[in-house]
GROMACS .gro file of C-alpha atoms in nm:
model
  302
    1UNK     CA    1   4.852   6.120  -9.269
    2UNK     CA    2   4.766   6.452  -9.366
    3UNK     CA    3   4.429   6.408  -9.415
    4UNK     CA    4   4.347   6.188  -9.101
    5UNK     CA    5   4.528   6.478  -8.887
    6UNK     CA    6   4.246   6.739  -9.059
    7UNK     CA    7   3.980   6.507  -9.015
    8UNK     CA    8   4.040   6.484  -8.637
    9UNK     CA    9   4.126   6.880  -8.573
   10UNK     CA   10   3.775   6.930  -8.767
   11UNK     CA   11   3.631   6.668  -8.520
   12UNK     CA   12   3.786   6.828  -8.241
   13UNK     CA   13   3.653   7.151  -8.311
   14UNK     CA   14   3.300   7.072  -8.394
   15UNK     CA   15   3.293   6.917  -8.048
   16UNK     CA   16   3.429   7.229  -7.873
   17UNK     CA   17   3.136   7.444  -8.047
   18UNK     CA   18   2.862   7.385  -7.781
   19UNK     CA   19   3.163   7.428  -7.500
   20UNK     CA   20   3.212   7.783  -7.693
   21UNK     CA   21   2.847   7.864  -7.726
   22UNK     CA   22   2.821   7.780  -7.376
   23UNK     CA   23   3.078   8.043  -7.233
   24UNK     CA   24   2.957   8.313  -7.467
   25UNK     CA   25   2.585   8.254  -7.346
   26UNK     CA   26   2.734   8.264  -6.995
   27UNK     CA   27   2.921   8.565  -7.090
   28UNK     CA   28   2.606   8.694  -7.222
   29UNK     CA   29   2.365   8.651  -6.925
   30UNK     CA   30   2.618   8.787  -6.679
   31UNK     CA   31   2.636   9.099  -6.852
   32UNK     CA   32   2.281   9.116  -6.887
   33UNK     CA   33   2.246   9.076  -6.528
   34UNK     CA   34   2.456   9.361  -6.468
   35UNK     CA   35   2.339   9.573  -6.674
   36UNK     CA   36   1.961   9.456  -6.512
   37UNK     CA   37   2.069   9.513  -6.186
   38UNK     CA   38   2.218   9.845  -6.272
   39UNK     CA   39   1.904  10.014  -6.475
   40UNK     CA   40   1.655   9.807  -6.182
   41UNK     CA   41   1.865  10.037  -5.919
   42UNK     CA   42   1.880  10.337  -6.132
   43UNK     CA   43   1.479  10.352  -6.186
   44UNK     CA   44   1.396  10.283  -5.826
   45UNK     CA   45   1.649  10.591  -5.716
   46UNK     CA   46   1.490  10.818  -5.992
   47UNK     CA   47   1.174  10.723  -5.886
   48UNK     CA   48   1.218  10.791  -5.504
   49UNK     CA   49   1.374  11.126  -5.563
   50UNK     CA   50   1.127  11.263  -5.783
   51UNK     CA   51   0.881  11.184  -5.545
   52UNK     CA   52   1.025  11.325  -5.296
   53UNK     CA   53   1.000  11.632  -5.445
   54UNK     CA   54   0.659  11.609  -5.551
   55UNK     CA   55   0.572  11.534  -5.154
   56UNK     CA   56   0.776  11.776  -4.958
   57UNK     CA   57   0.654  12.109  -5.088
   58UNK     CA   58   0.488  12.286  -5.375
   59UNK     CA   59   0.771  12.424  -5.564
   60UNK     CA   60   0.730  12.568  -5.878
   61UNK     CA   61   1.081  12.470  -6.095
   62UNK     CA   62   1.394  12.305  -5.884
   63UNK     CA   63   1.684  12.273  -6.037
   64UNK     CA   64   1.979  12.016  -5.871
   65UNK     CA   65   2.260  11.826  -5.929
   66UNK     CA   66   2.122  11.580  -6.142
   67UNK     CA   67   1.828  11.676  -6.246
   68UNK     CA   68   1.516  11.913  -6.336
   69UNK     CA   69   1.144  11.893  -6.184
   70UNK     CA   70   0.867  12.136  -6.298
   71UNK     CA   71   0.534  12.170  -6.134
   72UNK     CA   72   0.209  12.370  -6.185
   73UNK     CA   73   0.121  12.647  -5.972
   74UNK     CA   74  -0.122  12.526  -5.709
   75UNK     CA   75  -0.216  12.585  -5.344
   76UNK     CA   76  -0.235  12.227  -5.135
   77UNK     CA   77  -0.602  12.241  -5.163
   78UNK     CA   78  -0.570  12.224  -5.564
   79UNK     CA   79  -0.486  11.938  -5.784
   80UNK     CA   80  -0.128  11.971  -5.937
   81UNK     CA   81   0.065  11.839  -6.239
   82UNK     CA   82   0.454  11.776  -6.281
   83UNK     CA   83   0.736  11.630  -6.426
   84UNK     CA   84   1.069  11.531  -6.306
   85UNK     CA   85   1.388  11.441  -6.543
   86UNK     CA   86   1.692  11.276  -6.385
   87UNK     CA   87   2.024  11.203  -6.559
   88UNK     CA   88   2.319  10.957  -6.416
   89UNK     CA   89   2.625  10.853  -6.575
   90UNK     CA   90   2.876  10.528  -6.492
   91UNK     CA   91   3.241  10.572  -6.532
   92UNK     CA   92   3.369  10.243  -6.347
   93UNK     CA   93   3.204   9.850  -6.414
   94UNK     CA   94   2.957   9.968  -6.586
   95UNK     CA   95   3.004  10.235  -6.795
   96UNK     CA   96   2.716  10.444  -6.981
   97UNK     CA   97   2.424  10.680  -6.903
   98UNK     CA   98   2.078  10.619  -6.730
   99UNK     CA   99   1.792  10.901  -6.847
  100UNK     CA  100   1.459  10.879  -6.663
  101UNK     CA  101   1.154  11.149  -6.753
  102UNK     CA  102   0.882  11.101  -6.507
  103UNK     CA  103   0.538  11.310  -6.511
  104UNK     CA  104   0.256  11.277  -6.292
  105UNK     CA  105  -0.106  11.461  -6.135
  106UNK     CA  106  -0.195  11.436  -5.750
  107UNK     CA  107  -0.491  11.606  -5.561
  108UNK     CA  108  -0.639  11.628  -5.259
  109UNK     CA  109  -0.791  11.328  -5.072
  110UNK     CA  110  -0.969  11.351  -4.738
  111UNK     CA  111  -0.867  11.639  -4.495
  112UNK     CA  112  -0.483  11.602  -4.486
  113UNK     CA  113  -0.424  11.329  -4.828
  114UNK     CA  114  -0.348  11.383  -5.156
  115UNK     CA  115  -0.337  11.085  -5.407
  116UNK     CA  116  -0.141  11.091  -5.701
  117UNK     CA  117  -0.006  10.865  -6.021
  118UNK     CA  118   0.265  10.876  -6.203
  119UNK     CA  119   0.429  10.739  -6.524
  120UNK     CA  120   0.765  10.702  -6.618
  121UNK     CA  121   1.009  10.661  -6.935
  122UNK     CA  122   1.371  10.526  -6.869
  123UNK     CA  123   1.660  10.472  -7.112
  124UNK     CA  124   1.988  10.366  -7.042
  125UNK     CA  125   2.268  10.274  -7.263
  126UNK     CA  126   2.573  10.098  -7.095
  127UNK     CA  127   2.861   9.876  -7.133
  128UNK     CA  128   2.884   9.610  -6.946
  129UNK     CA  129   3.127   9.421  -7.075
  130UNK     CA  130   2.922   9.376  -7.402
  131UNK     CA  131   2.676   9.673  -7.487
  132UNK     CA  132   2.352   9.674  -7.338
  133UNK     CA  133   2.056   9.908  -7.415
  134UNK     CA  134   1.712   9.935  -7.222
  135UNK     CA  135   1.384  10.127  -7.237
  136UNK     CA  136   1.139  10.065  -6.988
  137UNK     CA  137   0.776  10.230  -6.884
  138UNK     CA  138   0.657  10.234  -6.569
  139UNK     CA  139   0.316  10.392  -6.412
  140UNK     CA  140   0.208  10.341  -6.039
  141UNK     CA  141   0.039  10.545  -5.750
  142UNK     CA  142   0.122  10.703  -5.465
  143UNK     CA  143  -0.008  10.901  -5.130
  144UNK     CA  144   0.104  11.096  -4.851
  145UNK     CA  145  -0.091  11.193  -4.599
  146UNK     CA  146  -0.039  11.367  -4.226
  147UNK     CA  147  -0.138  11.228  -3.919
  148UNK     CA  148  -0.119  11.493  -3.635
  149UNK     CA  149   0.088  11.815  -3.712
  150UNK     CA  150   0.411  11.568  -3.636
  151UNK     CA  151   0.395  11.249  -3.829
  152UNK     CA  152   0.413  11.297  -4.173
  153UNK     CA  153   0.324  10.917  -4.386
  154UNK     CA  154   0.447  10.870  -4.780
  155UNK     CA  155   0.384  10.541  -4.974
  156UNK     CA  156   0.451  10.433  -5.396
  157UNK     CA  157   0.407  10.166  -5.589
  158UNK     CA  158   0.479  10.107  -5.955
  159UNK     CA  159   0.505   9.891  -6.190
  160UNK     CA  160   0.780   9.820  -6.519
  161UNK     CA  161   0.830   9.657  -6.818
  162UNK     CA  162   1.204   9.721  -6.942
  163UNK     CA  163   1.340   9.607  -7.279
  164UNK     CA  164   1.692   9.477  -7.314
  165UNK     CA  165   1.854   9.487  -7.634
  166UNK     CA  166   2.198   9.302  -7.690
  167UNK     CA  167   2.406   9.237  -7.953
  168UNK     CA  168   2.238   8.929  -8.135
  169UNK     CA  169   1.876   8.977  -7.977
  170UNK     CA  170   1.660   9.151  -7.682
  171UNK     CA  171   1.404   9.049  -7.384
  172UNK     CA  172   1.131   9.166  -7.226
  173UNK     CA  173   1.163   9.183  -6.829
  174UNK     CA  174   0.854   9.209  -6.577
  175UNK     CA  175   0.920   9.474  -6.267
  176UNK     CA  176   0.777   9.558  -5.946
  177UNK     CA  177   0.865   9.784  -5.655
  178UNK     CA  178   0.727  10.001  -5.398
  179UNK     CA  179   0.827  10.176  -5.038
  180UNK     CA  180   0.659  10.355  -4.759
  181UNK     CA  181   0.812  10.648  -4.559
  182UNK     CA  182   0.759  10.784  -4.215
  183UNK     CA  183   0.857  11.078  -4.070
  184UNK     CA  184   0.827  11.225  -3.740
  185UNK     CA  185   0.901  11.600  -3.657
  186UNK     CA  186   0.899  11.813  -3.313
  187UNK     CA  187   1.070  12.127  -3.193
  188UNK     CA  188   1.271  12.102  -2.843
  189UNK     CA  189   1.340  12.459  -2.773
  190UNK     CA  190   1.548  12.658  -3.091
  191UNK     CA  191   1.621  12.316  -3.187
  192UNK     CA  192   1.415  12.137  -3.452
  193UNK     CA  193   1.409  11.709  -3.445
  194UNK     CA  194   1.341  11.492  -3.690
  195UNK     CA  195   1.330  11.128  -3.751
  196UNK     CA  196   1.233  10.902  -4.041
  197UNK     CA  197   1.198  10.492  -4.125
  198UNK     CA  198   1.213  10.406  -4.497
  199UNK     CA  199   1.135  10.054  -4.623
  200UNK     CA  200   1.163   9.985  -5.001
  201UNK     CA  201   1.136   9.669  -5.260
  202UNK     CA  202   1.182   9.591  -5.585
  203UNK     CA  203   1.146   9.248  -5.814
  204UNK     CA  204   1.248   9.173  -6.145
  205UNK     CA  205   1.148   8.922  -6.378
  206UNK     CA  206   1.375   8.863  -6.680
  207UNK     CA  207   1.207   8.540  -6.909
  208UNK     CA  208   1.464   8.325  -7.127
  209UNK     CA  209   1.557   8.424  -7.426
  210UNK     CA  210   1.689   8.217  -7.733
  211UNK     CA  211   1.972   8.022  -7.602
  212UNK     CA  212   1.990   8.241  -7.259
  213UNK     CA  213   1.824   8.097  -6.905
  214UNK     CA  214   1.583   8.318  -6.744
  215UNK     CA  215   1.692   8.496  -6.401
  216UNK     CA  216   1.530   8.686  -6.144
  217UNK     CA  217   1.669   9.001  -5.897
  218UNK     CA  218   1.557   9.050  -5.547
  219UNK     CA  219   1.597   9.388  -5.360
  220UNK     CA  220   1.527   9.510  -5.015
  221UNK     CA  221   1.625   9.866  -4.826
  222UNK     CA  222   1.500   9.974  -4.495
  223UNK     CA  223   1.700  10.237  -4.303
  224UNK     CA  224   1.640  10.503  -4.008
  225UNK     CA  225   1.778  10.791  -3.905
  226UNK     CA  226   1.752  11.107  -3.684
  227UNK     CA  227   1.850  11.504  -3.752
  228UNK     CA  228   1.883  11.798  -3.497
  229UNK     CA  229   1.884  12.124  -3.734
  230UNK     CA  230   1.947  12.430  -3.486
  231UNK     CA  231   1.802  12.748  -3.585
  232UNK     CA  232   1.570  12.619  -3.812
  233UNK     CA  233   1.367  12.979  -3.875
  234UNK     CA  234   1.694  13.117  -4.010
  235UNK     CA  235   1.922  13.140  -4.291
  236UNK     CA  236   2.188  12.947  -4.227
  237UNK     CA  237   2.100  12.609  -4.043
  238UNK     CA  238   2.375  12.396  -3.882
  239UNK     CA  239   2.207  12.031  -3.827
  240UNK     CA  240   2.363  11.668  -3.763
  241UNK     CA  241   2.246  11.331  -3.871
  242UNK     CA  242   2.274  11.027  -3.769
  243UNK     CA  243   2.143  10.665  -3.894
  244UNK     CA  244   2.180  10.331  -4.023
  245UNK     CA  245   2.071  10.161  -4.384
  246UNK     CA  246   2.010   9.809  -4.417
  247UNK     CA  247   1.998   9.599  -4.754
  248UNK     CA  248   1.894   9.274  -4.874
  249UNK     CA  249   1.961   9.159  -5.256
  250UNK     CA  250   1.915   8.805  -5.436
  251UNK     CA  251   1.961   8.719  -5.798
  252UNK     CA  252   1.986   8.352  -5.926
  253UNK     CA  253   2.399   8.289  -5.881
  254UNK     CA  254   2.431   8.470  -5.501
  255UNK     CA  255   2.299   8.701  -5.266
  256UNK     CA  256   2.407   8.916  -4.953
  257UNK     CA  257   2.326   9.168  -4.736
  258UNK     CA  258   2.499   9.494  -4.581
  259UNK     CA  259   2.451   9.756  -4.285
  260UNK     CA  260   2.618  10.070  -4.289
  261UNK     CA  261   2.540  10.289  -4.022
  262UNK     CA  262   2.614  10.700  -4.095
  263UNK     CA  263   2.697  11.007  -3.929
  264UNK     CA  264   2.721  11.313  -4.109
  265UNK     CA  265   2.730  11.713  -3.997
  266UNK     CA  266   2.698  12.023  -4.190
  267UNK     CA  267   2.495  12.339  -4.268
  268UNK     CA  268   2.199  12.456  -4.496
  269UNK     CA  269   2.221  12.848  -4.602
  270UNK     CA  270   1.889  12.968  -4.759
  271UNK     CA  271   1.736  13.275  -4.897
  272UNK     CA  272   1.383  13.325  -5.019
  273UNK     CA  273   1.381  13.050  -5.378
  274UNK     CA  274   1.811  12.937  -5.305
  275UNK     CA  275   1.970  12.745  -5.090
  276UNK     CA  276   2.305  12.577  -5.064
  277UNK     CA  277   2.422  12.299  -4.824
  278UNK     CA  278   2.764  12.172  -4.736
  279UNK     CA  279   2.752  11.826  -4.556
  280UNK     CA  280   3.133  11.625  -4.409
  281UNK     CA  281   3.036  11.254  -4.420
  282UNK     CA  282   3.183  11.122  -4.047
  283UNK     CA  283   3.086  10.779  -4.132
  284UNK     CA  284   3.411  10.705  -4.088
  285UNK     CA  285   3.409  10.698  -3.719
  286UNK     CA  286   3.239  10.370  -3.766
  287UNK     CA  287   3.420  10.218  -4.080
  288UNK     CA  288   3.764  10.324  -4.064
  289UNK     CA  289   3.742  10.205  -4.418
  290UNK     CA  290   3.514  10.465  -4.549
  291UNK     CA  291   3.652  10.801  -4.639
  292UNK     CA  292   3.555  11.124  -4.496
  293UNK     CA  293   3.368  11.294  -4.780
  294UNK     CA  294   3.270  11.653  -4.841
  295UNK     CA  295   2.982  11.718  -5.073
  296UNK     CA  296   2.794  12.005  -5.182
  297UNK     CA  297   2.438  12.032  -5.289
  298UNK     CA  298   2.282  12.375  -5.459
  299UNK     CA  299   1.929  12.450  -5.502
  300UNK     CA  300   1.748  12.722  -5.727
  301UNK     CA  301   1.350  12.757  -5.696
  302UNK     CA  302   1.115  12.958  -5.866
   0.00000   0.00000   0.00000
């Protein structure tokens, strides 16, 4: 009796094993997809900022919240190197830290152009529910030009190929994104207005690997808003803002979409390389879910 009730507990279990397998691949993949989605967003902010800063002004060394960009000293009519380092941390689902060092050379194209590539190295180490590492290089182009002294146009492509590595194995992921900016400035009086509409992509590819399926994640951002900055000659610069930001995302299991339209008010003080701005979030008035918020932002260029 003994032995028939071992032989069918060991034929029990050896039929569970695939079901087991099966839930820790499962396991696997959806932690790999967060942790995917995570770094995917993470590189695409990074990237966005530190061009921002490379196409708004000609700033030798800023210094922010988050991060560090450098450039060489050049007049617009010069070509210009830089490089931009950008540090984020997770505290919630996931946890970890995302580094990204970009560096990159522009000059002049046409009368009012300047054309410019960059390249990028990301690494990000996170859990996820299991630990998840990536590495990823990216390189892509980018130009800004001015139409008119009002209408300011920015536009970047790049491309990626981040490395996951997991407990038991890693992948090797395909990635594309880009975005295109426009802004439109005038002065009404002491008052200075601005608008601006933003569209940005990104795709990932992520191949199968070993026992794990293959997935794919889909991303789309557009948004628009409007600011009216009163006395904007001076030091201290009250302004409002108002807008809206759309989103589209896809992966494999689900997707969804979101609108969330803001209002915020607040002040920029600046002399000669610092300034310092303190912005209320009144998004609220809209979503009586959101909170209002109070942030701070402090700038030092030389």
């Amino acid at each position: 009796m003994h032995v028939l009730s071992g032989r069918i507990h060991l034929v029990v279990a050896l039929l569970l094993l695939p079901v087991q397998a099966a839930a820790d691949d499962d396991d696997l993949r959806d932690a790999l997809k967060l942790g995917a989605s995570t770094t995917l967003s993470a590189d695409i902010t990074a990237h966005e900022a530190a061009l921002g800063n490379v196409m708004d002004g000609f700033g030798h060394v800023n210094l922010y919240g988050n991060g560090l960009y450098l450039a060489s000293r050049s007049r617009e009519s010069m070509a210009r190197g830089w490089a931009a380092l950008s540090v984020r941390e997770y505290h919630d689902d996931p946890s970890g830290v995302a580094t990204r060092l970009m560096m990159g050379y522009d000059f002049p194209l046409l009368q009012h152009s300047r054309l410019g590539f960059s390249a990028g190295f990301a690494k990000a180490n996170l859990d996820t529910g299991r630990e998840i590492e990536s590495r990823s290089f990216s390189f892509g182009p980018y130009l800004k030009t001015r139409i008119g002294d009002k209408l300011k146009l920015k536009s970047w492509m790049n491309v990626a190929q981040p490395v996951y590595r997991y407990s038991g194995g890693s992948t090797r992921a395909m990635r594309v994104g880009g975005g295109t900016k426009a802004t439109l400035s005038d002065r009404i009086g002491g008052i200075k207005m601005s608008s601006s509409a933003a569209l940005s992509m990104s795709h990932q590819f992520t191949p199968s690997a070993g026992s794990l399926d293959g997935f794919e994640i889909s991303n789309l951002y557009s948004s628009i808003s409007a600011r009216a900055t009163l006395n904007p000659d001076g030091h201290f610069k009250p302004y409002f803002d108002v807008g809206v930001t759309q989103g589209y995302w896809r992966n494999d299991s689900s997707f969804g979409d979101y609108s969330t339209p803001r209002f915020a008010t607040g002040f920029q003080w600046s002399h000669k390389k610092r300034s310092l701005t303190l912005q209320i979030d009144g998004s609220h008035v809209f979503d009586p879910t959101l909170p209002v918020a109070l942030t701070s932002n402090f700038r030092l260029s030389f």
